[in-house]
Tab-separated table of C-alpha atoms in Angstrom:
chain	number	residue	atom	x	y	z
A	1	MET	CA	0.000	0.000	0.000
A	2	SER	CA	1.360	3.394	-1.036
A	3	THR	CA	1.016	6.504	1.089
A	4	THR	CA	2.098	9.068	-1.510
A	5	ILE	CA	-0.713	9.957	-3.860
A	6	PRO	CA	0.488	11.622	-7.077
A	7	GLY	CA	-0.755	15.051	-7.990
A	8	PRO	CA	0.201	18.527	-9.138
A	9	HIS	CA	1.836	21.267	-7.138
A	10	PRO	CA	-0.864	23.446	-5.497
A	11	ILE	CA	0.091	26.531	-7.534
A	12	ALA	CA	-0.021	24.530	-10.768
A	13	ALA	CA	-3.422	23.062	-9.837
A	14	LEU	CA	-4.905	26.439	-8.980
A	15	GLY	CA	-3.511	27.947	-12.155
A	16	GLY	CA	-4.907	25.130	-14.260
A	17	ILE	CA	-8.348	25.470	-12.705
A	18	ALA	CA	-8.276	29.234	-13.253
A	19	ARG	CA	-7.337	28.812	-16.932
A	20	ARG	CA	-9.384	25.760	-17.900
A	21	GLY	CA	-12.090	25.432	-15.282
A	22	PHE	CA	-12.432	22.657	-12.718
A	23	LEU	CA	-14.008	20.151	-15.088
A	24	ALA	CA	-11.414	20.358	-17.844
A	25	GLU	CA	-8.485	20.601	-15.427
A	26	THR	CA	-9.466	17.455	-13.510
A	27	GLY	CA	-9.627	15.622	-16.829
A	28	ARG	CA	-6.137	16.800	-17.718
A	29	LEU	CA	-4.837	15.793	-14.277
A	30	TRP	CA	-6.440	12.362	-14.610
A	31	ARG	CA	-4.694	11.800	-17.921
A	32	THR	CA	-1.416	13.039	-16.418
A	33	HIS	CA	-1.398	11.400	-12.978
A	34	GLY	CA	-3.663	8.392	-13.360
A	35	ASP	CA	-6.886	7.129	-11.818
A	36	THR	CA	-6.160	8.485	-8.322
A	37	PHE	CA	-4.560	11.853	-7.692
A	38	ALA	CA	-4.388	14.475	-4.956
A	39	LEU	CA	-5.529	18.052	-5.269
A	40	ARG	CA	-3.808	20.336	-2.774
A	41	LEU	CA	-5.544	23.679	-3.054
A	42	GLY	CA	-4.445	25.412	0.124
A	43	VAL	CA	-7.501	24.423	2.178
A	44	GLY	CA	-6.546	20.804	2.800
A	45	ASP	CA	-5.917	17.860	0.530
A	46	MET	CA	-8.584	16.237	-1.601
A	47	VAL	CA	-8.258	12.905	-3.364
A	48	VAL	CA	-9.889	12.520	-6.773
A	49	ALA	CA	-10.733	8.918	-7.704
A	50	VAL	CA	-11.841	7.912	-11.204
A	51	HIS	CA	-11.498	4.128	-11.534
A	52	PRO	CA	-14.672	2.056	-10.947
A	53	ASP	CA	-12.794	-0.025	-8.367
A	54	SER	CA	-12.276	3.154	-6.334
A	55	VAL	CA	-15.981	3.939	-6.560
A	56	ARG	CA	-16.613	0.447	-5.194
A	57	ASP	CA	-14.038	1.001	-2.405
A	58	VAL	CA	-15.659	4.227	-1.227
A	59	GLN	CA	-19.316	3.423	-1.772
A	60	LEU	CA	-19.490	-0.290	-1.020
A	61	THR	CA	-16.601	-2.315	0.394
A	62	GLN	CA	-15.354	0.448	2.746
A	63	ARG	CA	-18.565	2.441	3.047
A	64	ARG	CA	-18.340	2.533	6.862
A	65	SER	CA	-15.126	4.532	6.472
A	66	PHE	CA	-16.825	7.306	4.478
A	67	ASP	CA	-19.715	9.668	5.080
A	68	LYS	CA	-21.012	13.151	4.228
A	69	ARG	CA	-19.271	15.234	6.837
A	70	ALA	CA	-17.400	18.550	6.544
A	71	SER	CA	-17.687	18.694	2.750
A	72	TYR	CA	-21.466	19.034	3.120
A	73	ASP	CA	-21.494	21.619	5.918
A	74	GLY	CA	-22.324	24.445	3.514
A	75	VAL	CA	-25.163	22.508	1.890
A	76	ARG	CA	-26.593	21.706	5.320
A	77	ARG	CA	-26.207	25.245	6.601
A	78	TYR	CA	-27.540	27.212	3.674
A	79	LEU	CA	-29.879	24.896	1.786
A	80	THR	CA	-31.053	21.456	2.872
A	81	GLY	CA	-30.686	21.507	6.655
A	82	GLU	CA	-31.085	17.917	7.847
A	83	GLY	CA	-32.675	16.801	4.581
A	84	LEU	CA	-31.773	13.379	3.247
A	85	ILE	CA	-29.122	14.494	0.774
A	86	ALA	CA	-26.763	15.745	3.504
A	87	SER	CA	-27.904	14.084	6.738
A	88	THR	CA	-25.762	11.423	8.384
A	89	GLY	CA	-25.817	8.620	10.919
A	90	GLU	CA	-29.006	7.439	12.585
A	91	LEU	CA	-31.022	10.396	11.301
A	92	TRP	CA	-30.146	9.511	7.723
A	93	LYS	CA	-31.068	5.851	8.302
A	94	ARG	CA	-34.421	6.840	9.817
A	95	GLN	CA	-35.285	9.282	7.051
A	96	ARG	CA	-34.175	6.957	4.267
A	97	LYS	CA	-36.349	4.167	5.671
A	98	LEU	CA	-39.339	6.493	5.977
A	99	MET	CA	-39.005	7.909	2.463
A	100	ALA	CA	-37.836	4.912	0.446
A	101	PRO	CA	-41.380	3.632	-0.279
A	102	PHE	CA	-42.240	6.926	-2.011
A	103	PHE	CA	-39.494	6.441	-4.581
A	104	THR	CA	-39.629	2.793	-5.609
A	105	PRO	CA	-40.228	2.101	-9.325
A	106	LYS	CA	-43.878	1.489	-8.449
A	107	GLY	CA	-44.136	4.387	-5.979
A	108	VAL	CA	-43.047	7.062	-8.463
A	109	LEU	CA	-45.796	6.066	-10.901
A	110	ALA	CA	-48.166	8.086	-8.716
A	111	TYR	CA	-46.611	11.215	-10.243
A	112	ALA	CA	-46.585	10.144	-13.885
A	113	GLN	CA	-49.742	12.083	-14.726
A	114	ILE	CA	-48.226	15.295	-13.351
A	115	ILE	CA	-45.250	14.764	-15.668
A	116	LEU	CA	-47.524	14.095	-18.653
A	117	ASP	CA	-49.769	17.088	-17.936
A	118	ASP	CA	-46.847	19.496	-17.655
A	119	ALA	CA	-45.240	18.041	-20.771
A	120	ASP	CA	-48.498	18.535	-22.659
A	121	ARG	CA	-48.482	22.213	-21.705
A	122	VAL	CA	-44.971	22.485	-23.145
A	123	VAL	CA	-46.184	20.886	-26.384
A	124	ASP	CA	-48.629	23.775	-26.794
A	125	ARG	CA	-45.942	26.332	-25.974
A	126	TRP	CA	-43.413	24.786	-28.319
A	127	ALA	CA	-45.881	24.710	-31.203
A	128	GLY	CA	-46.024	28.501	-30.959
A	129	LEU	CA	-42.256	28.810	-30.653
A	130	ALA	CA	-41.758	26.581	-33.695
A	131	ALA	CA	-44.096	28.760	-35.741
A	132	SER	CA	-42.300	31.948	-34.696
A	133	GLY	CA	-38.760	30.641	-35.098
A	134	GLN	CA	-37.821	32.264	-31.782
A	135	VAL	CA	-34.535	31.200	-30.170
A	136	VAL	CA	-34.909	29.859	-26.629
A	137	ASP	CA	-32.428	28.870	-23.959
A	138	MET	CA	-33.126	25.160	-23.701
A	139	GLY	CA	-31.624	24.984	-20.234
A	140	GLU	CA	-34.163	27.544	-19.006
A	141	GLU	CA	-36.984	25.785	-20.850
A	142	MET	CA	-36.209	22.547	-19.071
A	143	MET	CA	-35.705	24.273	-15.711
A	144	GLU	CA	-39.205	25.765	-15.916
A	145	LEU	CA	-40.690	22.408	-16.822
A	146	THR	CA	-38.985	20.257	-14.197
A	147	ALA	CA	-39.526	22.864	-11.472
A	148	SER	CA	-43.241	22.787	-12.159
A	149	ILE	CA	-43.281	18.988	-12.087
A	150	ILE	CA	-41.472	18.538	-8.783
A	151	LEU	CA	-43.356	21.367	-7.077
A	152	ARG	CA	-46.724	19.943	-8.186
A	153	ALA	CA	-45.587	16.516	-6.994
A	154	LEU	CA	-44.626	18.044	-3.639
A	155	PHE	CA	-47.431	20.561	-3.206
A	156	SER	CA	-50.313	19.541	-5.450
A	157	THR	CA	-52.480	22.436	-4.277
A	158	ALA	CA	-49.928	25.123	-5.191
A	159	ALA	CA	-51.148	27.807	-7.571
A	160	ASP	CA	-49.171	28.554	-10.726
A	161	ALA	CA	-48.018	31.874	-9.247
A	162	ASP	CA	-46.763	30.077	-6.115
A	163	ILE	CA	-44.791	27.632	-8.251
A	164	VAL	CA	-43.062	30.449	-10.133
A	165	ARG	CA	-42.303	32.278	-6.884
A	166	LEU	CA	-40.994	29.176	-5.074
A	167	LYS	CA	-38.826	28.227	-8.022
A	168	GLY	CA	-37.188	31.647	-7.979
A	169	HIS	CA	-36.614	31.593	-4.251
A	170	VAL	CA	-35.116	28.089	-4.144
A	171	GLU	CA	-32.864	28.848	-7.104
A	172	THR	CA	-31.640	31.930	-5.222
A	173	MET	CA	-30.806	29.651	-2.295
A	174	ILE	CA	-29.039	27.159	-4.571
A	175	GLY	CA	-26.972	29.873	-6.245
A	176	TYR	CA	-25.953	31.376	-2.921
A	177	THR	CA	-24.996	27.948	-1.541
A	178	THR	CA	-22.892	27.189	-4.614
A	179	ARG	CA	-21.005	30.462	-4.229
A	180	ARG	CA	-20.341	29.714	-0.550
A	181	MET	CA	-18.457	26.573	-1.561
A	182	GLY	CA	-15.546	28.745	-2.713
A	183	PRO	CA	-13.852	31.815	-1.239
A	184	HIS	CA	-16.488	34.155	0.167
A	185	LEU	CA	-17.131	37.038	2.502
A	186	PRO	CA	-18.079	36.190	6.109
A	187	ASP	CA	-21.747	35.637	6.924
A	188	TRP	CA	-21.843	38.562	9.333
A	189	LEU	CA	-21.054	41.025	6.548
A	190	PRO	CA	-24.338	42.123	4.933
A	191	THR	CA	-24.256	42.039	1.151
A	192	PRO	CA	-27.011	42.235	-1.484
A	193	SER	CA	-26.610	38.531	-2.263
A	194	GLN	CA	-26.855	37.601	1.402
A	195	ARG	CA	-29.975	39.712	1.861
A	196	ALA	CA	-31.514	38.108	-1.235
A	197	TYR	CA	-30.658	34.672	0.125
A	198	GLU	CA	-32.137	35.366	3.553
A	199	HIS	CA	-35.323	36.732	1.994
A	200	ALA	CA	-35.644	33.691	-0.273
A	201	ARG	CA	-34.957	31.284	2.599
A	202	ASP	CA	-37.549	32.934	4.833
A	203	GLU	CA	-40.144	32.964	2.055
A	204	VAL	CA	-39.675	29.258	1.287
A	205	ARG	CA	-39.748	28.253	4.928
A	206	GLY	CA	-42.796	30.395	5.553
A	207	TYR	CA	-44.675	28.940	2.595
A	208	ILE	CA	-44.019	25.345	3.661
A	209	ALA	CA	-44.867	26.056	7.302
A	210	GLY	CA	-48.113	27.709	6.236
A	211	LEU	CA	-49.043	24.768	4.029
A	212	ILE	CA	-48.368	22.279	6.825
A	213	ALA	CA	-50.411	24.320	9.303
A	214	GLU	CA	-53.277	24.664	6.828
A	215	ARG	CA	-53.408	20.940	6.187
A	216	ARG	CA	-53.276	20.081	9.858
A	217	ALA	CA	-56.047	22.545	10.643
A	218	SER	CA	-58.320	21.430	7.815
A	219	GLY	CA	-57.494	17.738	7.881
A	220	THR	CA	-57.082	17.708	4.099
A	221	THR	CA	-54.719	15.100	2.660
A	222	PRO	CA	-53.997	15.754	-1.030
A	223	ASN	CA	-52.193	12.949	-2.836
A	224	ASP	CA	-48.764	14.512	-2.952
A	225	LEU	CA	-45.324	14.087	-1.445
A	226	LEU	CA	-45.934	16.555	1.376
A	227	THR	CA	-48.896	14.485	2.561
A	228	ARG	CA	-46.767	11.360	2.419
A	229	LEU	CA	-44.054	13.057	4.455
A	230	MET	CA	-46.596	14.262	7.016
A	231	ASP	CA	-48.183	10.815	7.304
A	232	ALA	CA	-44.888	8.892	7.609
A	233	ARG	CA	-44.166	7.271	10.973
A	234	ASP	CA	-40.969	5.637	12.181
A	235	ASP	CA	-40.764	2.325	14.042
A	236	ASP	CA	-41.719	4.100	17.283
A	237	GLY	CA	-44.740	5.721	15.688
A	238	ALA	CA	-43.145	9.183	15.660
A	239	PRO	CA	-43.769	11.577	12.753
A	240	MET	CA	-41.243	13.903	11.177
A	241	SER	CA	-40.766	17.211	12.964
A	242	GLU	CA	-41.877	20.373	11.189
A	243	SER	CA	-38.255	21.333	10.565
A	244	LEU	CA	-37.605	17.944	8.923
A	245	LEU	CA	-40.748	18.272	6.787
A	246	ARG	CA	-39.407	21.623	5.625
A	247	ASP	CA	-35.861	20.353	5.055
A	248	GLU	CA	-36.984	17.274	3.129
A	249	SER	CA	-39.293	19.376	0.946
A	250	ILE	CA	-36.486	21.785	0.059
A	251	THR	CA	-34.122	18.859	-0.508
A	252	MET	CA	-36.511	17.167	-2.916
A	253	PHE	CA	-36.941	20.337	-4.928
A	254	PHE	CA	-33.191	21.013	-4.972
A	255	ALA	CA	-32.339	17.448	-5.997
A	256	GLY	CA	-35.352	16.861	-8.198
A	257	HIS	CA	-35.540	19.692	-10.684
A	258	GLU	CA	-32.112	21.056	-11.596
A	259	THR	CA	-30.554	17.652	-12.199
A	260	THR	CA	-33.320	16.399	-14.504
A	261	ALA	CA	-33.429	19.750	-16.273
A	262	ARG	CA	-29.701	19.485	-17.024
A	263	THR	CA	-30.203	15.943	-18.312
A	264	MET	CA	-33.019	16.950	-20.652
A	265	ALA	CA	-31.172	20.016	-21.945
A	266	ALA	CA	-28.147	17.845	-22.739
A	267	ALA	CA	-30.436	15.341	-24.468
A	268	TRP	CA	-31.719	17.964	-26.919
A	269	ALA	CA	-28.186	19.118	-27.691
A	270	ALA	CA	-27.038	15.520	-28.214
A	271	LEU	CA	-29.944	14.669	-30.509
A	272	ALA	CA	-29.344	17.805	-32.574
A	273	ALA	CA	-25.695	16.776	-33.004
A	274	ASN	CA	-26.433	13.103	-33.757
A	275	PRO	CA	-29.082	12.865	-36.497
A	276	ARG	CA	-28.826	9.076	-36.834
A	277	VAL	CA	-29.635	8.608	-33.175
A	278	ALA	CA	-32.468	11.127	-33.486
A	279	ALA	CA	-33.875	9.311	-36.521
A	280	ARG	CA	-33.870	5.986	-34.690
A	281	LEU	CA	-35.519	7.575	-31.649
A	282	HIS	CA	-38.190	9.166	-33.831
A	283	ALA	CA	-38.813	5.884	-35.626
A	284	GLU	CA	-39.413	4.126	-32.297
A	285	LEU	CA	-41.762	6.861	-31.093
A	286	ASP	CA	-43.664	6.931	-34.387
A	287	GLY	CA	-43.989	3.156	-34.473
A	288	VAL	CA	-45.340	2.854	-30.945
A	289	LEU	CA	-47.278	6.092	-30.510
A	290	GLY	CA	-48.268	7.347	-33.918
A	291	ASP	CA	-50.040	10.648	-33.332
A	292	ARG	CA	-51.088	10.083	-29.724
A	293	MET	CA	-49.566	11.054	-26.400
A	294	PRO	CA	-47.650	8.330	-24.557
A	295	THR	CA	-48.845	6.667	-21.385
A	296	VAL	CA	-46.793	5.033	-18.656
A	297	ASP	CA	-47.704	1.645	-20.100
A	298	ASP	CA	-46.043	2.644	-23.390
A	299	LEU	CA	-42.620	3.040	-21.771
A	300	ARG	CA	-41.852	-0.671	-21.822
A	301	SER	CA	-42.272	-0.503	-25.613
A	302	LEU	CA	-39.853	2.431	-25.873
A	303	PRO	CA	-36.517	0.877	-24.822
A	304	TYR	CA	-34.356	2.909	-27.190
A	305	SER	CA	-35.778	6.127	-25.751
A	306	LEU	CA	-34.597	5.053	-22.298
A	307	GLN	CA	-31.199	4.097	-23.735
A	308	VAL	CA	-30.899	7.651	-25.063
A	309	VAL	CA	-31.570	9.014	-21.566
A	310	LYS	CA	-28.995	6.693	-20.021
A	311	GLU	CA	-26.358	7.631	-22.585
A	312	VAL	CA	-27.006	11.319	-21.904
A	313	LEU	CA	-26.458	10.588	-18.210
A	314	ARG	CA	-23.201	8.840	-19.084
A	315	LEU	CA	-21.675	11.698	-21.058
A	316	TRP	CA	-23.280	14.587	-19.176
A	317	PRO	CA	-24.154	13.500	-15.636
A	318	ALA	CA	-25.844	16.423	-13.904
A	319	ALA	CA	-23.642	15.806	-10.855
A	320	PRO	CA	-20.221	15.336	-12.486
A	321	PHE	CA	-18.508	14.919	-9.096
A	322	TYR	CA	-19.581	14.008	-5.582
A	323	VAL	CA	-17.615	13.828	-2.342
A	324	ARG	CA	-17.378	11.413	0.544
A	325	ASP	CA	-15.327	12.313	3.630
A	326	ALA	CA	-13.112	9.670	5.205
A	327	VAL	CA	-14.266	9.129	8.799
A	328	ALA	CA	-11.577	6.506	9.433
A	329	GLU	CA	-8.329	5.351	7.847
A	330	ALA	CA	-9.116	3.851	4.429
A	331	THR	CA	-7.555	2.636	1.209
A	332	VAL	CA	-8.506	3.883	-2.251
A	333	ASN	CA	-6.942	2.218	-5.283
A	334	GLY	CA	-4.062	1.018	-3.124
A	335	PHE	CA	-3.360	4.427	-1.587
A	336	ALA	CA	-3.756	5.183	2.122
A	337	VAL	CA	-6.345	7.870	2.846
A	338	SER	CA	-6.304	9.447	6.274
A	339	GLU	CA	-9.322	10.297	8.395
A	340	GLY	CA	-10.828	13.649	7.460
A	341	THR	CA	-9.711	13.553	3.823
A	342	PRO	CA	-12.416	14.302	1.247
A	343	VAL	CA	-12.506	11.803	-1.623
A	344	MET	CA	-14.098	13.172	-4.771
A	345	LEU	CA	-15.611	10.581	-7.076
A	346	ALA	CA	-15.929	11.668	-10.679
A	347	PRO	CA	-18.768	10.132	-12.723
A	348	TYR	CA	-17.959	12.532	-15.555
A	349	TRP	CA	-14.536	10.931	-15.992
A	350	THR	CA	-15.401	7.385	-14.868
A	351	HIS	CA	-17.971	7.383	-17.676
A	352	ARG	CA	-15.171	8.201	-20.113
A	353	HIS	CA	-12.660	5.660	-18.836
A	354	PRO	CA	-11.268	3.927	-21.953
A	355	ASP	CA	-10.795	0.634	-20.119
A	356	PHE	CA	-14.571	0.371	-19.723
A	357	TRP	CA	-16.037	2.383	-22.601
A	358	ASP	CA	-15.073	2.008	-26.247
A	359	ASP	CA	-14.836	5.361	-28.050
A	360	PRO	CA	-15.992	7.044	-24.848
A	361	GLU	CA	-16.680	10.478	-26.368
A	362	VAL	CA	-19.073	9.029	-28.974
A	363	PHE	CA	-22.789	9.351	-28.225
A	364	ASP	CA	-24.058	5.785	-28.610
A	365	PRO	CA	-27.258	4.705	-26.813
A	366	ASP	CA	-26.608	1.082	-27.827
A	367	ARG	CA	-24.158	0.967	-24.910
A	368	PHE	CA	-27.282	0.485	-22.810
A	369	SER	CA	-28.879	-2.357	-24.687
A	370	PRO	CA	-29.518	-5.311	-22.346
A	371	GLU	CA	-26.703	-7.273	-23.979
A	372	ALA	CA	-24.160	-4.448	-23.668
A	373	GLU	CA	-24.966	-3.813	-20.009
A	374	LYS	CA	-24.473	-7.412	-18.891
A	375	GLY	CA	-20.702	-7.582	-18.763
A	376	ARG	CA	-19.955	-4.050	-17.569
A	377	HIS	CA	-18.234	-3.224	-14.291
A	378	PRO	CA	-21.126	-2.303	-11.926
A	379	GLN	CA	-19.423	0.925	-10.873
A	380	ALA	CA	-18.346	2.037	-14.366
A	381	TYR	CA	-21.659	3.923	-14.509
A	382	HIS	CA	-22.831	5.882	-11.492
A	383	PRO	CA	-24.753	9.032	-12.483
A	384	PHE	CA	-26.898	8.688	-9.342
A	385	ALA	CA	-24.004	7.525	-7.115
A	386	THR	CA	-24.115	3.915	-5.947
A	387	GLY	CA	-24.321	1.790	-2.817
A	388	GLU	CA	-26.609	2.480	0.113
A	389	ARG	CA	-26.493	6.226	-0.549
A	390	VAL	CA	-27.533	5.937	-4.174
A	391	CYS	CA	-29.835	8.848	-5.013
A	392	ILE	CA	-33.268	8.024	-3.627
A	393	GLY	CA	-34.888	9.869	-6.544
A	394	ASN	CA	-33.198	7.933	-9.344
A	395	HIS	CA	-36.400	6.125	-10.373
A	396	PHE	CA	-38.341	9.396	-10.375
A	397	SER	CA	-35.673	11.036	-12.533
A	398	LEU	CA	-35.564	8.198	-15.059
A	399	LEU	CA	-39.364	8.053	-15.285
A	400	GLU	CA	-39.552	11.822	-15.740
A	401	SER	CA	-36.820	11.946	-18.382
A	402	HIS	CA	-38.233	8.965	-20.280
A	403	LEU	CA	-41.750	10.435	-20.378
A	404	LEU	CA	-40.593	13.957	-21.261
A	405	LEU	CA	-38.452	12.675	-24.112
A	406	ALA	CA	-41.306	10.538	-25.439
A	407	VAL	CA	-43.839	13.391	-25.312
A	408	LEU	CA	-41.647	16.119	-26.756
A	409	ALA	CA	-39.483	14.216	-29.260
A	410	ARG	CA	-42.661	12.742	-30.772
A	411	ARG	CA	-43.547	16.227	-32.028
A	412	PHE	CA	-40.350	18.256	-32.043
A	413	ALA	CA	-36.706	18.149	-33.121
A	414	PRO	CA	-34.984	21.231	-31.633
A	415	ARG	CA	-31.919	22.520	-33.459
A	416	MET	CA	-28.902	24.390	-32.152
A	417	ALA	CA	-28.936	28.138	-32.805
A	418	GLY	CA	-25.175	28.291	-32.371
A	419	ALA	CA	-22.195	26.031	-31.797
A	420	GLN	CA	-22.395	22.880	-29.718
A	421	PRO	CA	-22.072	23.798	-26.053
A	422	THR	CA	-18.994	23.701	-23.889
A	423	TRP	CA	-19.842	22.098	-20.568
A	424	THR	CA	-18.666	23.476	-17.265
A	425	MET	CA	-19.224	22.718	-13.598
A	426	GLU	CA	-21.382	25.281	-11.805
A	427	GLY	CA	-22.613	23.146	-8.940
A	428	THR	CA	-24.200	20.946	-11.578
A	429	LEU	CA	-22.966	20.322	-15.121
A	430	SER	CA	-24.013	23.347	-17.168
A	431	PRO	CA	-23.555	24.638	-20.725
A	432	ALA	CA	-21.262	27.658	-20.623
A	433	GLY	CA	-23.133	30.633	-22.008
A	434	GLY	CA	-26.473	28.857	-22.121
A	435	LEU	CA	-27.981	26.529	-24.719
A	436	PRO	CA	-29.646	28.549	-27.491
A	437	MET	CA	-31.911	26.413	-29.672
A	438	ARG	CA	-34.780	26.764	-32.116
A	439	ILE	CA	-37.816	24.567	-31.698
A	440	ARG	CA	-38.629	22.750	-34.929
A	441	GLU	CA	-41.742	20.668	-35.466
A	442	ARG	CA	-41.162	17.318	-37.064
A	443	THR	CA	-42.795	16.866	-40.424
């Protein structure tokens, strides 16, 4: 076992990140130093691990040696509180057990009609945009759509104006939290961005608290995720506290709209750049659906559509990196990792590892045919993480993406209104400068 992990000098690493961005620089360092390398950025060492075996080490075989500790302090403090995405220990176990039934493959079907209804509204909007030839930012289009879906799934009684307002407030919180991950002014120093954050936070918390109080007073139980959270009881018969109901609601919105929106935006860019894939997708949709809207039952007859989604998640995972903090001495790819060291796993680069993916930069949904998937390393693909802390919403996300693609690609074939995007890491994987596209109706 080696104790010296290769990596660049801190000044060289910082300079590379400043010139190329974090995403591109970590790729260069991977190619230079190998599957495991150290980043020393002046605030403590971080280990970046790319090989699927390292993913297995951290997430499975040595999972008791890793947790979400100091690396998630900012997320806990400014955004999710004790919500599932950043909670730890016994609280995490309790909450995961309470919420898991909501997000099984069968459980998420309860929200399929919300997805279809919102997608149908976009069909009407896009028909007008196609007629006008107007350029839209596809990232924003998908953000609006997925925000509406997750907020209606959470709060089915919310008015359209509330959805727009909540979306804006939570995105303010997300942006502020992302900026706090890097160098920043102290919290006690009032700034416009801090005041905007505090206003947004108070508005979101107040809205959720009011909704909970209203439901408790009236006894109404709409069929939505908030009702399920309020009705959940642990093994001792105890419900979630009001603060946990609030934190889990914010967590589900944070985790459930931006990530799927990024996936769908990348899908439209990929289809525009790969006409053969688009033609095959359209042929499947035409053959199964004809001129009608899809239903959930149609999805089993649309396997290539799901393969397209999975290949988008391979090349452009919304979360290109995620961190686990060592809580005990551990070993990653033969290197000793000391307690307290953050280990950053890198789906973006694991999904491009040439030992596991032929022609890894080529967009090829056939990688996810049943035959192709059989012999693959289980951790060579981890867009939703893996192990016991795999994203609880992965089935919701796949259902949503599959349905949205089926509804919209049946009618439309958006085209780029500029060059293919350059992707960068801004909390999630994002197209630098936006994603301008024109909506085109299929003929």
